[in-house]
mmCIF file of C-alpha atoms in Angstrom:
data_model
loop_
_atom_site.group_PDB
_atom_site.id
_atom_site.type_symbol
_atom_site.label_atom_id
_atom_site.label_comp_id
_atom_site.label_asym_id
_atom_site.label_seq_id
_atom_site.Cartn_x
_atom_site.Cartn_y
_atom_site.Cartn_z
ATOM 1 C CA UNK A 11 -2.278 -27.632 -43.704
ATOM 2 C CA UNK A 12 -5.417 -27.498 -41.272
ATOM 3 C CA UNK A 13 -4.420 -26.561 -37.640
ATOM 4 C CA UNK A 14 -6.566 -28.222 -35.064
ATOM 5 C CA UNK A 15 -6.846 -25.297 -32.540
ATOM 6 C CA UNK A 16 -9.425 -27.008 -30.678
ATOM 7 C CA UNK A 17 -6.956 -29.560 -29.224
ATOM 8 C CA UNK A 18 -4.107 -27.139 -29.383
ATOM 9 C CA UNK A 19 -2.570 -26.917 -25.973
ATOM 10 C CA UNK A 20 0.968 -25.006 -26.593
ATOM 11 C CA UNK A 21 1.434 -23.828 -22.977
ATOM 12 C CA UNK A 22 0.779 -27.374 -21.120
ATOM 13 C CA UNK A 23 2.810 -29.291 -23.478
ATOM 14 C CA UNK A 24 5.652 -26.643 -23.410
ATOM 15 C CA UNK A 25 5.515 -26.727 -19.783
ATOM 16 C CA UNK A 26 5.314 -30.573 -19.928
ATOM 17 C CA UNK A 27 8.352 -30.702 -22.310
ATOM 18 C CA UNK A 28 10.393 -28.469 -20.004
ATOM 19 C CA UNK A 29 9.881 -30.671 -17.016
ATOM 20 C CA UNK A 30 10.836 -33.690 -19.153
ATOM 21 C CA UNK A 31 14.122 -31.836 -20.180
ATOM 22 C CA UNK A 32 14.730 -31.142 -16.590
ATOM 23 C CA UNK A 33 14.410 -34.937 -15.796
ATOM 24 C CA UNK A 34 16.711 -35.571 -18.395
ATOM 25 C CA UNK A 35 19.177 -32.811 -17.326
ATOM 26 C CA UNK A 36 19.083 -34.034 -13.606
ATOM 27 C CA UNK A 37 19.726 -37.798 -14.563
ATOM 28 C CA UNK A 38 23.038 -36.925 -16.712
ATOM 29 C CA UNK A 39 24.250 -34.378 -14.254
ATOM 30 C CA UNK A 40 23.934 -36.319 -11.030
ATOM 31 C CA UNK A 41 23.881 -39.891 -12.292
ATOM 32 C CA UNK A 42 25.605 -39.506 -15.828
ATOM 33 C CA UNK A 43 22.890 -41.662 -17.370
ATOM 34 C CA UNK A 44 20.982 -40.845 -20.561
ATOM 35 C CA UNK A 45 17.198 -40.657 -19.958
ATOM 36 C CA UNK A 46 16.068 -43.089 -22.560
ATOM 37 C CA UNK A 47 13.388 -45.158 -21.689
ATOM 38 C CA UNK A 48 13.620 -48.068 -23.961
ATOM 39 C CA UNK A 49 17.216 -48.494 -22.674
ATOM 40 C CA UNK A 50 16.492 -48.197 -19.169
ATOM 41 C CA UNK A 51 13.414 -50.447 -19.237
ATOM 42 C CA UNK A 52 15.328 -53.150 -21.137
ATOM 43 C CA UNK A 53 18.270 -53.150 -19.082
ATOM 44 C CA UNK A 54 16.109 -53.214 -15.863
ATOM 45 C CA UNK A 55 14.379 -56.460 -17.332
ATOM 46 C CA UNK A 56 17.841 -58.263 -18.242
ATOM 47 C CA UNK A 57 20.327 -57.057 -15.616
ATOM 48 C CA UNK A 58 20.637 -58.235 -12.078
ATOM 49 C CA UNK A 59 18.274 -55.764 -9.920
ATOM 50 C CA UNK A 60 21.157 -54.817 -7.589
ATOM 51 C CA UNK A 61 23.600 -54.102 -10.789
ATOM 52 C CA UNK A 62 21.155 -51.191 -11.571
ATOM 53 C CA UNK A 63 18.748 -50.147 -8.831
ATOM 54 C CA UNK A 64 18.566 -46.760 -10.037
ATOM 55 C CA UNK A 65 16.620 -47.975 -13.033
ATOM 56 C CA UNK A 66 13.818 -49.622 -11.159
ATOM 57 C CA UNK A 67 13.780 -46.192 -9.011
ATOM 58 C CA UNK A 68 13.121 -44.320 -12.282
ATOM 59 C CA UNK A 69 10.425 -46.298 -13.816
ATOM 60 C CA UNK A 70 8.713 -46.279 -10.327
ATOM 61 C CA UNK A 71 8.895 -42.451 -10.623
ATOM 62 C CA UNK A 72 7.526 -42.374 -14.046
ATOM 63 C CA UNK A 73 4.431 -44.343 -12.965
ATOM 64 C CA UNK A 74 3.872 -42.439 -9.949
ATOM 65 C CA UNK A 75 4.406 -39.113 -11.849
ATOM 66 C CA UNK A 76 1.229 -39.089 -13.864
ATOM 67 C CA UNK A 77 -0.693 -40.241 -10.452
ATOM 68 C CA UNK A 78 0.621 -37.069 -8.641
ATOM 69 C CA UNK A 79 -0.397 -34.994 -11.730
ATOM 70 C CA UNK A 80 -3.757 -36.339 -11.735
ATOM 71 C CA UNK A 81 -4.073 -35.322 -7.885
ATOM 72 C CA UNK A 82 -3.853 -31.961 -8.817
ATOM 73 C CA UNK A 83 -6.510 -32.200 -11.959
ATOM 74 C CA UNK A 84 -10.094 -32.425 -10.863
ATOM 75 C CA UNK A 85 -11.109 -32.937 -14.647
ATOM 76 C CA UNK A 86 -8.935 -36.080 -14.925
ATOM 77 C CA UNK A 87 -6.373 -37.163 -17.564
ATOM 78 C CA UNK A 88 -7.224 -37.303 -21.313
ATOM 79 C CA UNK A 89 -6.628 -41.034 -22.514
ATOM 80 C CA UNK A 90 -8.368 -41.571 -25.521
ATOM 81 C CA UNK A 91 -7.031 -45.003 -27.143
ATOM 82 C CA UNK A 92 -6.791 -45.330 -31.059
ATOM 83 C CA UNK A 93 -6.141 -48.950 -31.297
ATOM 84 C CA UNK A 94 -7.636 -51.903 -29.339
ATOM 85 C CA UNK A 95 -7.410 -55.592 -28.726
ATOM 86 C CA UNK A 96 -4.456 -57.403 -30.813
ATOM 87 C CA UNK A 97 -3.667 -54.392 -32.718
ATOM 88 C CA UNK A 98 -2.873 -52.470 -29.650
ATOM 89 C CA UNK A 99 -0.660 -55.375 -28.233
ATOM 90 C CA UNK A 100 1.135 -56.107 -31.423
ATOM 91 C CA UNK A 101 1.788 -52.409 -31.835
ATOM 92 C CA UNK A 102 3.234 -52.316 -28.482
ATOM 93 C CA UNK A 103 5.468 -55.221 -29.349
ATOM 94 C CA UNK A 104 6.634 -53.393 -32.524
ATOM 95 C CA UNK A 105 7.257 -50.144 -30.319
ATOM 96 C CA UNK A 106 9.543 -52.336 -28.014
ATOM 97 C CA UNK A 107 11.171 -54.363 -30.912
ATOM 98 C CA UNK A 108 11.960 -50.971 -32.968
ATOM 99 C CA UNK A 109 13.287 -48.807 -30.022
ATOM 100 C CA UNK A 110 15.609 -51.802 -29.243
ATOM 101 C CA UNK A 111 17.085 -52.475 -32.502
ATOM 102 C CA UNK A 112 17.166 -48.731 -33.409
ATOM 103 C CA UNK A 113 19.119 -48.168 -30.153
ATOM 104 C CA UNK A 114 16.332 -45.512 -28.630
ATOM 105 C CA UNK A 115 13.002 -44.131 -28.664
ATOM 106 C CA UNK A 116 11.433 -40.492 -28.390
ATOM 107 C CA UNK A 117 13.307 -40.097 -25.208
ATOM 108 C CA UNK A 118 16.601 -41.135 -25.896
ATOM 109 C CA UNK A 119 17.222 -40.003 -29.298
ATOM 110 C CA UNK A 120 14.445 -37.407 -29.511
ATOM 111 C CA UNK A 121 15.204 -35.427 -26.234
ATOM 112 C CA UNK A 122 18.833 -36.528 -25.008
ATOM 113 C CA UNK A 123 20.203 -37.114 -28.333
ATOM 114 C CA UNK A 124 18.757 -34.066 -30.221
ATOM 115 C CA UNK A 125 20.016 -31.944 -27.297
ATOM 116 C CA UNK A 126 23.502 -33.365 -27.606
ATOM 117 C CA UNK A 127 23.368 -32.705 -31.352
ATOM 118 C CA UNK A 128 23.969 -36.326 -32.243
ATOM 119 C CA UNK A 129 24.044 -37.279 -35.749
ATOM 120 C CA UNK A 130 22.552 -40.795 -35.056
ATOM 121 C CA UNK A 131 19.764 -39.533 -33.124
ATOM 122 C CA UNK A 132 18.867 -36.922 -35.506
ATOM 123 C CA UNK A 133 18.772 -39.594 -38.245
ATOM 124 C CA UNK A 134 16.689 -41.777 -35.993
ATOM 125 C CA UNK A 135 14.131 -39.110 -35.140
ATOM 126 C CA UNK A 136 13.642 -38.252 -38.746
ATOM 127 C CA UNK A 137 13.157 -41.708 -39.451
ATOM 128 C CA UNK A 138 10.568 -42.479 -36.978
ATOM 129 C CA UNK A 139 8.569 -39.475 -37.543
ATOM 130 C CA UNK A 140 8.383 -40.208 -41.013
ATOM 131 C CA UNK A 141 7.236 -43.780 -40.699
ATOM 132 C CA UNK A 142 4.842 -42.568 -37.858
ATOM 133 C CA UNK A 143 3.175 -39.822 -40.114
ATOM 134 C CA UNK A 144 3.007 -42.402 -42.981
ATOM 135 C CA UNK A 145 1.396 -45.057 -40.648
ATOM 136 C CA UNK A 146 -1.014 -42.914 -39.152
ATOM 137 C CA UNK A 147 -1.936 -41.871 -42.735
ATOM 138 C CA UNK A 148 -2.566 -45.522 -43.602
ATOM 139 C CA UNK A 149 -4.060 -46.498 -40.063
ATOM 140 C CA UNK A 150 -5.950 -43.674 -38.767
ATOM 141 C CA UNK A 151 -6.555 -41.490 -41.778
ATOM 142 C CA UNK A 152 -10.026 -39.935 -41.311
ATOM 143 C CA UNK A 153 -10.486 -40.812 -37.859
ATOM 144 C CA UNK B 656 21.637 -40.826 -3.384
ATOM 145 C CA UNK B 657 21.470 -42.257 -7.346
ATOM 146 C CA UNK B 658 18.409 -43.937 -6.441
ATOM 147 C CA UNK B 659 17.119 -41.170 -4.969
ATOM 148 C CA UNK B 660 17.928 -38.683 -7.892
ATOM 149 C CA UNK B 661 16.444 -41.271 -10.256
ATOM 150 C CA UNK B 662 13.080 -41.452 -8.534
ATOM 151 C CA UNK B 663 12.826 -37.585 -8.756
ATOM 152 C CA UNK B 664 13.946 -37.631 -12.274
ATOM 153 C CA UNK B 665 11.144 -40.449 -13.143
ATOM 154 C CA UNK B 666 8.840 -38.229 -11.345
ATOM 155 C CA UNK B 667 9.529 -35.238 -13.117
ATOM 156 C CA UNK B 668 9.374 -37.189 -16.415
ATOM 157 C CA UNK B 669 6.023 -38.766 -15.596
ATOM 158 C CA UNK B 670 4.444 -35.496 -14.759
ATOM 159 C CA UNK B 671 5.919 -33.861 -17.786
ATOM 160 C CA UNK B 672 4.375 -36.701 -19.783
ATOM 161 C CA UNK B 673 1.097 -36.454 -18.630
ATOM 162 C CA UNK B 674 0.776 -32.505 -18.761
ATOM 163 C CA UNK B 675 2.336 -32.440 -22.010
ATOM 164 C CA UNK B 676 -0.461 -34.802 -23.340
ATOM 165 C CA UNK B 677 1.909 -37.850 -24.106
ATOM 166 C CA UNK B 678 -0.467 -40.123 -22.448
ATOM 167 C CA UNK B 679 -3.456 -39.523 -24.901
ATOM 168 C CA UNK B 680 -2.996 -41.616 -27.815
ATOM 169 C CA UNK B 681 -5.529 -39.651 -29.607
ATOM 170 C CA UNK B 682 -3.599 -36.495 -29.320
ATOM 171 C CA UNK B 683 -0.504 -38.209 -30.265
ATOM 172 C CA UNK B 684 -2.031 -39.400 -33.393
ATOM 173 C CA UNK B 685 -3.536 -35.827 -33.932
ATOM 174 C CA UNK B 686 0.106 -34.641 -33.848
ATOM 175 C CA UNK B 687 1.209 -37.372 -36.360
ATOM 176 C CA UNK B 688 -1.626 -36.844 -38.623
ATOM 177 C CA UNK B 689 -0.090 -33.738 -40.387
ATOM 178 C CA UNK B 690 -2.121 -34.299 -43.499
ATOM 179 C CA UNK B 691 -5.417 -34.207 -41.514
ATOM 180 C CA UNK B 692 -6.378 -31.818 -38.906
ATOM 181 C CA UNK B 693 -3.130 -31.397 -37.168
ATOM 182 C CA UNK B 694 -2.641 -30.678 -33.142
ATOM 183 C CA UNK B 695 1.141 -29.415 -33.303
ATOM 184 C CA UNK B 696 1.078 -29.548 -29.361
ATOM 185 C CA UNK B 697 3.518 -32.339 -28.934
ATOM 186 C CA UNK B 698 6.050 -30.439 -30.953
ATOM 187 C CA UNK B 699 6.221 -28.057 -27.785
ATOM 188 C CA UNK B 700 6.842 -31.008 -25.705
ATOM 189 C CA UNK B 701 9.778 -32.042 -27.705
ATOM 190 C CA UNK B 702 10.963 -28.441 -28.286
ATOM 191 C CA UNK B 703 10.703 -27.739 -24.682
ATOM 192 C CA UNK B 704 12.477 -31.029 -23.743
ATOM 193 C CA UNK B 705 15.331 -30.520 -26.100
ATOM 194 C CA UNK B 706 16.065 -26.814 -25.675
ATOM 195 C CA UNK B 707 16.068 -27.364 -21.717
ATOM 196 C CA UNK B 708 18.572 -30.013 -22.098
ATOM 197 C CA UNK B 709 20.175 -28.377 -24.938
ATOM 198 C CA UNK B 710 21.189 -25.510 -22.363
ATOM 199 C CA UNK B 711 21.930 -28.080 -19.614
ATOM 200 C CA UNK B 712 24.062 -30.051 -21.976
ATOM 201 C CA UNK B 713 26.293 -27.516 -23.465
ATOM 202 C CA UNK B 714 25.893 -25.053 -20.624
ATOM 203 C CA UNK B 715 26.949 -27.503 -17.715
ATOM 204 C CA UNK B 716 27.333 -30.952 -18.430
ATOM 205 C CA UNK B 717 30.136 -30.250 -21.012
ATOM 206 C CA UNK B 718 31.909 -28.207 -18.217
ATOM 207 C CA UNK B 719 31.834 -30.938 -15.582
ATOM 208 C CA UNK B 720 34.630 -33.492 -15.198
ATOM 209 C CA UNK B 721 32.155 -36.034 -13.973
ATOM 210 C CA UNK B 722 28.390 -36.242 -12.929
ATOM 211 C CA UNK B 723 27.807 -35.500 -8.980
ATOM 212 C CA UNK B 724 27.224 -39.212 -8.140
ATOM 213 C CA UNK B 725 29.110 -41.157 -10.682
ATOM 214 C CA UNK B 726 32.732 -41.658 -11.986
ATOM 215 C CA UNK B 727 31.934 -40.766 -15.664
ATOM 216 C CA UNK B 728 29.035 -39.863 -18.039
ATOM 217 C CA UNK B 729 27.747 -43.113 -19.627
ATOM 218 C CA UNK B 730 27.093 -41.288 -22.905
ATOM 219 C CA UNK B 731 26.632 -43.487 -26.373
ATOM 220 C CA UNK B 732 30.047 -43.676 -28.166
ATOM 221 C CA UNK B 733 28.662 -44.781 -31.383
ATOM 222 C CA UNK B 734 28.944 -42.278 -34.229
ATOM 223 C CA UNK B 735 28.519 -44.383 -37.455
ATOM 224 C CA UNK B 736 25.189 -44.912 -39.038
ATOM 225 C CA UNK B 737 24.097 -48.536 -39.722
ATOM 226 C CA UNK B 738 20.917 -50.238 -41.228
ATOM 227 C CA UNK B 739 19.847 -50.984 -37.659
ATOM 228 C CA UNK B 740 19.412 -47.547 -36.580
ATOM 229 C CA UNK B 741 17.107 -46.872 -39.681
ATOM 230 C CA UNK B 742 15.202 -50.103 -39.688
ATOM 231 C CA UNK B 743 14.799 -50.037 -35.888
ATOM 232 C CA UNK B 744 13.538 -46.503 -35.937
ATOM 233 C CA UNK B 745 11.329 -47.012 -38.647
ATOM 234 C CA UNK B 746 9.819 -49.961 -36.889
ATOM 235 C CA UNK B 747 9.315 -47.832 -33.745
ATOM 236 C CA UNK B 748 7.560 -45.259 -35.785
ATOM 237 C CA UNK B 749 5.081 -47.763 -37.069
ATOM 238 C CA UNK B 750 4.162 -49.180 -33.608
ATOM 239 C CA UNK B 751 4.082 -45.329 -32.409
ATOM 240 C CA UNK B 752 1.579 -44.493 -35.205
ATOM 241 C CA UNK B 753 -0.529 -47.464 -34.744
ATOM 242 C CA UNK B 754 -0.851 -47.196 -30.840
ATOM 243 C CA UNK B 755 0.046 -43.531 -30.139
ATOM 244 C CA UNK B 756 2.086 -44.776 -27.272
ATOM 245 C CA UNK B 757 5.877 -44.726 -27.186
ATOM 246 C CA UNK B 758 7.941 -46.632 -24.281
ATOM 247 C CA UNK B 759 7.892 -43.549 -21.819
ATOM 248 C CA UNK B 760 3.982 -43.228 -21.837
ATOM 249 C CA UNK B 761 3.752 -46.971 -22.005
ATOM 250 C CA UNK B 762 5.248 -46.924 -18.553
ATOM 251 C CA UNK B 763 3.674 -43.777 -17.342
ATOM 252 C CA UNK B 764 0.214 -45.474 -18.213
ATOM 253 C CA UNK B 765 0.664 -48.393 -16.060
ATOM 254 C CA UNK B 766 -1.711 -47.512 -13.352
ATOM 255 C CA UNK B 767 -3.472 -44.504 -15.066
ATOM 256 C CA UNK B 768 -5.110 -46.616 -17.599
ATOM 257 C CA UNK B 769 -5.898 -49.588 -15.754
ATOM 258 C CA UNK B 770 -7.779 -51.261 -18.709
ATOM 259 C CA UNK B 771 -4.887 -51.945 -21.059
ATOM 260 C CA UNK B 772 -2.012 -50.489 -19.336
ATOM 261 C CA UNK B 773 -0.404 -53.509 -17.792
ATOM 262 C CA UNK B 774 -0.783 -55.728 -21.019
ATOM 263 C CA UNK B 775 0.448 -53.117 -23.042
ATOM 264 C CA UNK B 776 3.616 -52.249 -21.020
ATOM 265 C CA UNK B 777 4.179 -56.261 -20.978
ATOM 266 C CA UNK B 778 3.905 -56.112 -24.857
ATOM 267 C CA UNK B 779 6.565 -53.293 -25.023
ATOM 268 C CA UNK B 780 8.584 -55.175 -22.708
ATOM 269 C CA UNK B 781 8.452 -58.462 -24.812
ATOM 270 C CA UNK B 782 9.447 -56.318 -28.090
ATOM 271 C CA UNK B 783 12.534 -54.986 -26.214
ATOM 272 C CA UNK B 784 13.625 -58.242 -25.160
ATOM 273 C CA UNK B 785 12.950 -59.695 -28.710
ATOM 274 C CA UNK B 786 14.832 -56.651 -30.069
ATOM 275 C CA UNK B 787 17.940 -57.494 -27.450
ATOM 276 C CA UNK B 788 18.195 -61.003 -28.910
ATOM 277 C CA UNK B 789 17.990 -59.882 -32.704
ATOM 278 C CA UNK B 790 20.564 -56.980 -32.064
ATOM 279 C CA UNK B 791 22.846 -59.388 -30.400
ATOM 280 C CA UNK B 792 22.675 -61.722 -33.180
ATOM 281 C CA UNK B 793 23.395 -59.019 -35.825
ATOM 282 C CA UNK B 794 25.871 -57.232 -33.820
ATOM 283 C CA UNK B 795 28.353 -59.573 -32.417
ATOM 284 C CA UNK B 796 30.173 -58.199 -29.488
#
């Protein structure tokens, strides 16, 4: 195994993770809701807006957050695409489709489910980590 | 009050994603590329998030009768494994590996990535809605 130390950002990533964990804790402690983005986003799209207004506020916050972070960074935010055109959008569709059928994504299963020691989330995380690693091996190897 | 809490939670989540490196598809692929030059950073994002949440859940939430602003905790009740959990998660991993973006970053990139952010978010939303239809067919209420 070769570690890419040039791009390794343990402190920023750990601090980012702590903020994500705090976000999930606050949402559950105050609103009693799991911070699963695929669930929040899909329910926001299908429910009557007034029956879950909090979801739109959460999504708005998620959109605003990176803009606030950008305001404190002079060197901008690194966003290097790895796929483009049809592949990007088909990939996005598969992301949505899979998280809906699998009842969760990186946030719901990965952050919230694992922290509650949910066996279902453990299986989900193992499954999507393996399939993502294999996909990268096939699609992006050598890039 | 609940909408204000949701907004604060969303802002923290969005800042965390940006700071952690989750909005950079190349970094995500670098994390998933365990057989190449591996960048383990995102394990720290997940580790930090899970540890804080684990302490929060077992230290506080489990000792609370109900959330501060709601009558009950809306936690998933399902315990059993099924093919949908495995198949859906496997599909999600394929999409994540192709694009380097999962649903949270797809939302968070709406205005930080003006080139493709909106169309990508729409494609994730389309997939979610299609998944909802398929799930309801497979899992009659």
